[in-house]
Short mmCIF file of C-alpha atoms in Angstrom, two decimals:
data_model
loop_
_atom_site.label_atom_id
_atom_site.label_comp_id
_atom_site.label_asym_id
_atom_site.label_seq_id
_atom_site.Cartn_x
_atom_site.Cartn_y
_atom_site.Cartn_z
CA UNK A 236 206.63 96.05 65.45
CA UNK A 237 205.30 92.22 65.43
CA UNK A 238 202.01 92.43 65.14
CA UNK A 239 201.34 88.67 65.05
CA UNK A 240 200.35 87.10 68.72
CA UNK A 241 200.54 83.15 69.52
CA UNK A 242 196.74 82.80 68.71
CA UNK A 243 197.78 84.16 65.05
CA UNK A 244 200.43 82.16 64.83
CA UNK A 245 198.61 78.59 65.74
CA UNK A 246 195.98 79.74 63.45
CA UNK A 247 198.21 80.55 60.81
CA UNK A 248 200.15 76.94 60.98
CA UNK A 249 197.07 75.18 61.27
CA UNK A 250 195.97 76.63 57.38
CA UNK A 251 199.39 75.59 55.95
CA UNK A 252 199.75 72.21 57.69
CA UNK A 253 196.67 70.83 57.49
CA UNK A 254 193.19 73.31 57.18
CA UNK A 255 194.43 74.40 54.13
CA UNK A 256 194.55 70.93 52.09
CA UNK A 257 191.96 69.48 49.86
CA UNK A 258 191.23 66.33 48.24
CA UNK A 259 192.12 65.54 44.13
CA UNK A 260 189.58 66.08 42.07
CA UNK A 261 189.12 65.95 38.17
CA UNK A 262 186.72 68.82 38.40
CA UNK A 263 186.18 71.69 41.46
CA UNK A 264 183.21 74.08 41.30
CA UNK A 265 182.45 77.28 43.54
CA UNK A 266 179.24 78.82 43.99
CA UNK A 267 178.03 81.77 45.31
CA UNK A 268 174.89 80.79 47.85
CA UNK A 269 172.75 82.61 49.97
CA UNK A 270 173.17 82.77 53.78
CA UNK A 271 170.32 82.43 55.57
CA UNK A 272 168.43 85.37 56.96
CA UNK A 273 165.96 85.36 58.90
CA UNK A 274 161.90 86.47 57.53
CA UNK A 275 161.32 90.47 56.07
CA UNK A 276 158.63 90.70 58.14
CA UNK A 277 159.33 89.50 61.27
CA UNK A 278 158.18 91.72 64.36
CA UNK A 279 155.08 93.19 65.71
CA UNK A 280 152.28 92.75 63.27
CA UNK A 281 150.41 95.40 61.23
CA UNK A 282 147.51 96.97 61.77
CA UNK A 283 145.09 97.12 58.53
CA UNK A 284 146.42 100.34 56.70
CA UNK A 285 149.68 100.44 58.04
CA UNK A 286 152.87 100.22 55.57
CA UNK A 287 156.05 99.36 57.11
CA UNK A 288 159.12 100.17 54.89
CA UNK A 289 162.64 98.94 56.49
CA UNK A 290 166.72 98.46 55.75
CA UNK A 291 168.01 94.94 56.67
CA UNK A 292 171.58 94.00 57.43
CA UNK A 293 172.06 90.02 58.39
CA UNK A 294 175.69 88.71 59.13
CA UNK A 295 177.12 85.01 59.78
CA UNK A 296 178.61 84.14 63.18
CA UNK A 297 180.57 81.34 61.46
CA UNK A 298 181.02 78.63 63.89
CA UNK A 299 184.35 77.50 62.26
CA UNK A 300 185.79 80.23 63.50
CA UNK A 301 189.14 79.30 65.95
CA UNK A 302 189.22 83.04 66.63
CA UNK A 303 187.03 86.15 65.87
CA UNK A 304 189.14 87.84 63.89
CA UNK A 305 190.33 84.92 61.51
CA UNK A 306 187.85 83.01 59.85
CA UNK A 307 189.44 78.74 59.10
CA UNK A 308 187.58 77.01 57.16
CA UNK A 309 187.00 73.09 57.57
CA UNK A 310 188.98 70.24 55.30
CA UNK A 311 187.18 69.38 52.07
CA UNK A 312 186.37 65.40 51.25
CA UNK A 313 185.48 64.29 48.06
CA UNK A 314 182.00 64.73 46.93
CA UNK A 315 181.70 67.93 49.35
CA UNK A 316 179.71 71.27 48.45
CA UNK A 317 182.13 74.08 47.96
CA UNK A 318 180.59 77.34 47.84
CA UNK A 319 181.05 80.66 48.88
CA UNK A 320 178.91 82.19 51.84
CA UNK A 321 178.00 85.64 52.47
CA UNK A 322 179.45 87.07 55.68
CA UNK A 323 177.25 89.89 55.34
CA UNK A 324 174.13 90.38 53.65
CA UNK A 325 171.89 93.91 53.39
CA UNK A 326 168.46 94.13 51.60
CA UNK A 327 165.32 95.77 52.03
CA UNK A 328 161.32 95.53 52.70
CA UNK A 329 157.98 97.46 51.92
CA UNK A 330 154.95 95.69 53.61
CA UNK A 331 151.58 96.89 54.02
CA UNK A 332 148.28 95.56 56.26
CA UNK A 333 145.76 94.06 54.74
CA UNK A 334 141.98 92.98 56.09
CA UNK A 335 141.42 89.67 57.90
CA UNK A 336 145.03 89.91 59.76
CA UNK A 337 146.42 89.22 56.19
CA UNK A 338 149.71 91.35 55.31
CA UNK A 339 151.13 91.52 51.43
CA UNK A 340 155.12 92.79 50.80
CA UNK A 341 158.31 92.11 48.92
CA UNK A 342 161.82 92.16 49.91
CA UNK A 343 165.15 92.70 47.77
CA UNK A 344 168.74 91.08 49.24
CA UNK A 345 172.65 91.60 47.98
CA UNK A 346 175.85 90.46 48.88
CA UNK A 347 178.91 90.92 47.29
CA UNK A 348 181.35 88.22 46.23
CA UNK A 349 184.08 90.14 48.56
CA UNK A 350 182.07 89.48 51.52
CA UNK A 351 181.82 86.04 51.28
CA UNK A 352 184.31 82.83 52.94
CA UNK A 353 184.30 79.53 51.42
CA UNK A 354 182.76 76.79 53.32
CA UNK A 355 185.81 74.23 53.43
CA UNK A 356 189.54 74.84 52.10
CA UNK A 357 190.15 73.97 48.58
CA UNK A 358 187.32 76.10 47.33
CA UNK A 359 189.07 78.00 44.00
CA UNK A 360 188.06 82.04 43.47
CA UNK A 361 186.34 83.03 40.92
CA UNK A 362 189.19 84.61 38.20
CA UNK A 363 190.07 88.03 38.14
CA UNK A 364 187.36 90.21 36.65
CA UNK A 365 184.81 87.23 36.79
CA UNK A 366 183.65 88.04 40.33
CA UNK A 367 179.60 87.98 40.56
CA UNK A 368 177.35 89.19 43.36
CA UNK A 369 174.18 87.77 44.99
CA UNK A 370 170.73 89.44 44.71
CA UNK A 371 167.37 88.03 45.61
CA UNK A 372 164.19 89.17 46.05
CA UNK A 373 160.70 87.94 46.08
CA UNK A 374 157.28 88.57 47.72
CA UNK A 375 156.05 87.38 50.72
CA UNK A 376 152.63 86.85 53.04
CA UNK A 377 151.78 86.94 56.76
CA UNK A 378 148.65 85.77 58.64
CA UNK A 379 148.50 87.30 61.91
CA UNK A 380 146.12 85.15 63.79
CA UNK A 381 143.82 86.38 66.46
CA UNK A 382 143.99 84.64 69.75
CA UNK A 383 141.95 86.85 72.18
CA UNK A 384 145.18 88.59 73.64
CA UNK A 385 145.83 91.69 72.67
CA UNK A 386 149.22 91.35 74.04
CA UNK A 387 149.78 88.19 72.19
CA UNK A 388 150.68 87.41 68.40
CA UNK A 389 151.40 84.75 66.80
CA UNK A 390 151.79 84.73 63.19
CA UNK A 391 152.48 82.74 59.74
CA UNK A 392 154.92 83.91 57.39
CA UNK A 393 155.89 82.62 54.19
CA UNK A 394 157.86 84.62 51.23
CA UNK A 395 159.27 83.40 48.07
CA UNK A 396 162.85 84.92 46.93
CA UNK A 397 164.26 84.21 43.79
CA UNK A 398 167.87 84.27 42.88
CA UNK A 399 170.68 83.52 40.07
CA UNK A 400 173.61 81.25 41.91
CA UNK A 401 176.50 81.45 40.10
CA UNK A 402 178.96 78.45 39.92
CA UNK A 403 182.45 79.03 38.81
CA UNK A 404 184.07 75.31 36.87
CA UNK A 405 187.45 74.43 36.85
CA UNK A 406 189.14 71.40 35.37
CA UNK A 407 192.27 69.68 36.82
CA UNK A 408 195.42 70.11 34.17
CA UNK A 409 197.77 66.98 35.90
CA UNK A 410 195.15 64.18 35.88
CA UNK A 411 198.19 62.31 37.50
CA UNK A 412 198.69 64.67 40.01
CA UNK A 413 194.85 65.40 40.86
CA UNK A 414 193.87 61.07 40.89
CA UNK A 415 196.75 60.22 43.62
CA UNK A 416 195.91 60.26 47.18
CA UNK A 417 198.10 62.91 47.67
CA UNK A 418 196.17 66.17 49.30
CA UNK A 419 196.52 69.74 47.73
CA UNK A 420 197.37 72.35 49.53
CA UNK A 421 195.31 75.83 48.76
CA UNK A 422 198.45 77.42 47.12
CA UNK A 423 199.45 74.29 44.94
CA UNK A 424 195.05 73.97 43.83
CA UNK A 425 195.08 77.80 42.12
CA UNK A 426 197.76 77.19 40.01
CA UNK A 427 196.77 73.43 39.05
CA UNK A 428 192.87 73.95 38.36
CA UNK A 429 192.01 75.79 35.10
CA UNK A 430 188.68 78.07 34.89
CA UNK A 431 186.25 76.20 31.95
CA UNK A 432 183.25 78.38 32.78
CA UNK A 433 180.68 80.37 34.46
CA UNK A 434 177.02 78.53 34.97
CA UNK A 435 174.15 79.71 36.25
CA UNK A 436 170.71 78.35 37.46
CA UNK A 437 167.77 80.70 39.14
CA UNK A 438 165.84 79.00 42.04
CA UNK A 439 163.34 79.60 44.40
CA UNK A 440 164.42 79.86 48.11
CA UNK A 441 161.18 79.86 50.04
CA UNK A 442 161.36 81.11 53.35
CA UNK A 443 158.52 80.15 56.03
CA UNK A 444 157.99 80.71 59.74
CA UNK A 445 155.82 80.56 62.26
CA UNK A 446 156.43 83.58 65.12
CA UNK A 447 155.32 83.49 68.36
CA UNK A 448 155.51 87.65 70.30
CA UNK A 449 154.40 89.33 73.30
CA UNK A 450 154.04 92.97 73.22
CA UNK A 451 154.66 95.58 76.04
CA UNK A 452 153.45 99.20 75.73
CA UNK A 453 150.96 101.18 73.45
CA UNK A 454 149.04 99.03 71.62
CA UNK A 455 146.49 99.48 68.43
CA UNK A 456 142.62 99.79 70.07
CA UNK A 457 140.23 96.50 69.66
CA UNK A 458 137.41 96.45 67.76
CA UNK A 459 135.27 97.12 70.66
CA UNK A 460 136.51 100.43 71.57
CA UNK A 461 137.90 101.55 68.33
CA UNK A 462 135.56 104.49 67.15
CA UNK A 463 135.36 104.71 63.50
CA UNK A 464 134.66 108.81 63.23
CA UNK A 465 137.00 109.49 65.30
CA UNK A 466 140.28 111.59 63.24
CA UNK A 467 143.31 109.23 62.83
CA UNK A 468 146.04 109.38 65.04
CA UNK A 469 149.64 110.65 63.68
CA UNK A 470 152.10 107.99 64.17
CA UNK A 471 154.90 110.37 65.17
CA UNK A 472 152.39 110.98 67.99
CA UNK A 473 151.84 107.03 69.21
CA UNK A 474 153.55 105.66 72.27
CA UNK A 475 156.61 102.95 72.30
CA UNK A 476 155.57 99.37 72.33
CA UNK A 477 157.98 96.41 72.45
CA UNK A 478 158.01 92.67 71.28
CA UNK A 479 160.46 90.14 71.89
CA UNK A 480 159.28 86.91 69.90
CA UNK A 481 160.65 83.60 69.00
CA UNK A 482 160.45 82.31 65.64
CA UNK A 483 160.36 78.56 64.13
CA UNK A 484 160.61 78.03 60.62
CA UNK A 485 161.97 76.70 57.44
CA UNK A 486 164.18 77.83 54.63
CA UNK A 487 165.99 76.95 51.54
CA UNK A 488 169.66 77.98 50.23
CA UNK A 489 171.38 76.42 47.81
CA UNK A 490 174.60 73.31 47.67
CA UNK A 491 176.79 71.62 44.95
CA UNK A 492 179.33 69.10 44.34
CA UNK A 493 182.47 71.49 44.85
CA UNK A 494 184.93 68.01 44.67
CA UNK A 495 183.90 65.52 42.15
CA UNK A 496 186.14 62.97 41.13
CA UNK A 497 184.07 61.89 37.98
CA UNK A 498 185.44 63.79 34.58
CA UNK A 499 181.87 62.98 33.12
CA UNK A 500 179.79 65.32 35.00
CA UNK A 501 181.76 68.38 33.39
CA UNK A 502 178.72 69.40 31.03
CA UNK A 503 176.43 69.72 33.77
CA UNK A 504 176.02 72.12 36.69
CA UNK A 505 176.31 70.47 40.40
CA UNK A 506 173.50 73.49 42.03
CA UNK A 507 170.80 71.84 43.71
CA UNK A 508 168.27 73.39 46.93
CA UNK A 509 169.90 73.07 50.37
CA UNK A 510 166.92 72.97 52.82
CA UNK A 511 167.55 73.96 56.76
CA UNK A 512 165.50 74.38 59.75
CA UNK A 513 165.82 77.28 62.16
CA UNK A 514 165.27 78.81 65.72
CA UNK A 515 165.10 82.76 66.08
CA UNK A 516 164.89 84.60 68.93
CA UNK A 517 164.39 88.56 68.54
CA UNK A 518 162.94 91.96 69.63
CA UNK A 519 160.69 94.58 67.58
CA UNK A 520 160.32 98.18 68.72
CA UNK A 521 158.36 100.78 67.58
CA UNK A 522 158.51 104.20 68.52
CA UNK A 523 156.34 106.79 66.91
CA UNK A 524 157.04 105.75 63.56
CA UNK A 525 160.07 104.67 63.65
CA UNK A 526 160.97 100.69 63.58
CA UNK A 527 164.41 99.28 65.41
CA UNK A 528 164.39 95.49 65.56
CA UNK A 529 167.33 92.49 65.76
CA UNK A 530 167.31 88.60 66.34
CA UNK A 531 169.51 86.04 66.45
CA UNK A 532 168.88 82.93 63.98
CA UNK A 533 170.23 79.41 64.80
CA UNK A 534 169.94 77.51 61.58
CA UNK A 535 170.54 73.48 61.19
CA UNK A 536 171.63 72.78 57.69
CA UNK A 537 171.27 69.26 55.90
CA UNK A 538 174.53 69.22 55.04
CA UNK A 539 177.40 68.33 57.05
CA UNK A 540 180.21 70.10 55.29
CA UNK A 541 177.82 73.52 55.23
CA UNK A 542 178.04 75.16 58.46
CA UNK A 543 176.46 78.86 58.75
CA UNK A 544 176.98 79.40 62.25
CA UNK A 545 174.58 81.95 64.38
CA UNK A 546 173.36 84.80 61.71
CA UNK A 547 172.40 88.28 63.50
CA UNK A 548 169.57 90.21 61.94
CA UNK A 549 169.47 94.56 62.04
CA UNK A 550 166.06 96.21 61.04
CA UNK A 551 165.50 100.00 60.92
CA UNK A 552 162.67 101.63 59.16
CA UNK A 553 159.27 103.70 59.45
CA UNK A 554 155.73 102.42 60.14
CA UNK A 555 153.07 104.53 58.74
#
């Protein structure tokens, strides 16, 4: 049975005849960065006492996408990042309330090497048996900040992760071959790039957001009908209440210099902090105690050969 269509087949003449070629460089490097994702504790804020522990699962839209089954990556130029980007990323959260509308937590992410696409064609695989994974965590704060609605919420949130980026060096073996203008294809780059080494550099990758909510449903009592002596409800007991919410914020990530023409630069790493902007829109339920929640995240990188596409954001959990 044939099971390849005409989109497959376009798409798979398009990475042999040109998507799949990449400039000559002396050196190539690959690193491992972080996609983005949006804030831990985005969603309906806490009330002072409440702990809200929750599963996260963020995923890349990528925009270079001809199809969506088949990811294509864009054509390398020299001087360009190349890096490999988590398709999928999962991680999880423990945040508690504090007084004041303060909230304190920490969050831990991983990816794994095999979920990850390169950025542009050309970028080399880590060898056999070298393959690394991503995992970052940090700690985090959010001011929820009291605007006479109960309905309304608008809050700041800022968190700190920290991460080791691997980057993966290889060194041309034909200078001839890899200083002519000639292009390389992908199959012709593995077997003329040899592996030198594995680097590594830990960095900070702040993440901060301002979030904007309205909330439908049960909500917490105000101060001027909550009654202290009175016995504290059980959550599994509470109504539903629902926020959708747009968020504006701020991230980092990480780039390189995946192509670089200049032999001298081979002692050195290339990693340096990639900073984007972003737009989320999203929803936060809570029922009871349990916590369902997604949003959409719209990133806009500072770097033109780095394109993360839409990334979709899962939450489930329990408020208590």
């Amino acid at each position: 049975m044939n099971r390849f269509g005409p989109t497959s087949l376009v798409l798979l003449v398009a990475l042999l005849v040109g998507g799949a070629c990449s400039p000559n460089t002396i050196i190539r490097r690959t690193a491992l960065i972080n996609a983005p994702q949006s804030p831990s504790r985005e969603g309906q804020p806490l009330e002072r006492g409440d702990v809200r522990i929750t599963g996260h699962v963020s995923g890349l839209n990528t925009s270079d996408s001809g199809d969506y089954f088949l990811f294509v990556p864009g054509v390398a130029e020299i001087g360009d990042p190349g890096v490999l980007i988590p398709d999928l990323q999962v991680g999880a959260s423990v945040w508690a309330g504090l007084p004041a509308g303060l909230e304190f937590g920490g969050q831990l992410y991983y990816a794994s090497m095999d979920w990850a696409d390169p950025n542009v064609s050309g970028v080399l695989p880590f060898p056999r048996g070298m393959e690394e994974d991503l995992l970052m965590g940090g700690l985090g704060l959010r001011l929820n900040i009291d605007v006479d609605n109960p309905h309304a919420a608008l809050g700041v949130l800022a968190e700190v992760n920290v991460a080791s980026i691997p980057e993966a060096i290889f060194i041309c073996t034909d200078e001839e071959r890899c200083t002519s203008d000639e292009l390389i294809d992908s199959f012709e780059g593995v077997a003329l790039y040899e592996f030198d080494r594995v680097e590594h550099e830990t960095f900070f990758l702040p993440n901060l957001a301002l979030q904007f909510g309205w909330r439908f449903g049960d909500l917490p009592p105000d101060d001027d009908t909550f009654d202290p002596s009175a016995p504290p409800a059980d959550p599994y007991e509470v109504g539903m209440s629902v926020m959708p919410f747009i968020t504006l914020g701020l991230q980092a990530s990480v780039t390189n210099t995946g192509f670089e023409p200049d032999l001298s630069t081979l002692p050195e790493d290339s990693l340096e902090t990639l900073w984007m902007g972003y737009l989320g829109f999203g929803v936060d339920a809570v029922l009871g105690g349990f916590v369902l929640g997604g949003s959409m995240l719209i990133p806009v990188e500072g770097e033109d050969a780095i394109d993360f596409g839409a990334v979709f954001n899962f939450r489930i959990g329990a408020q208590l």
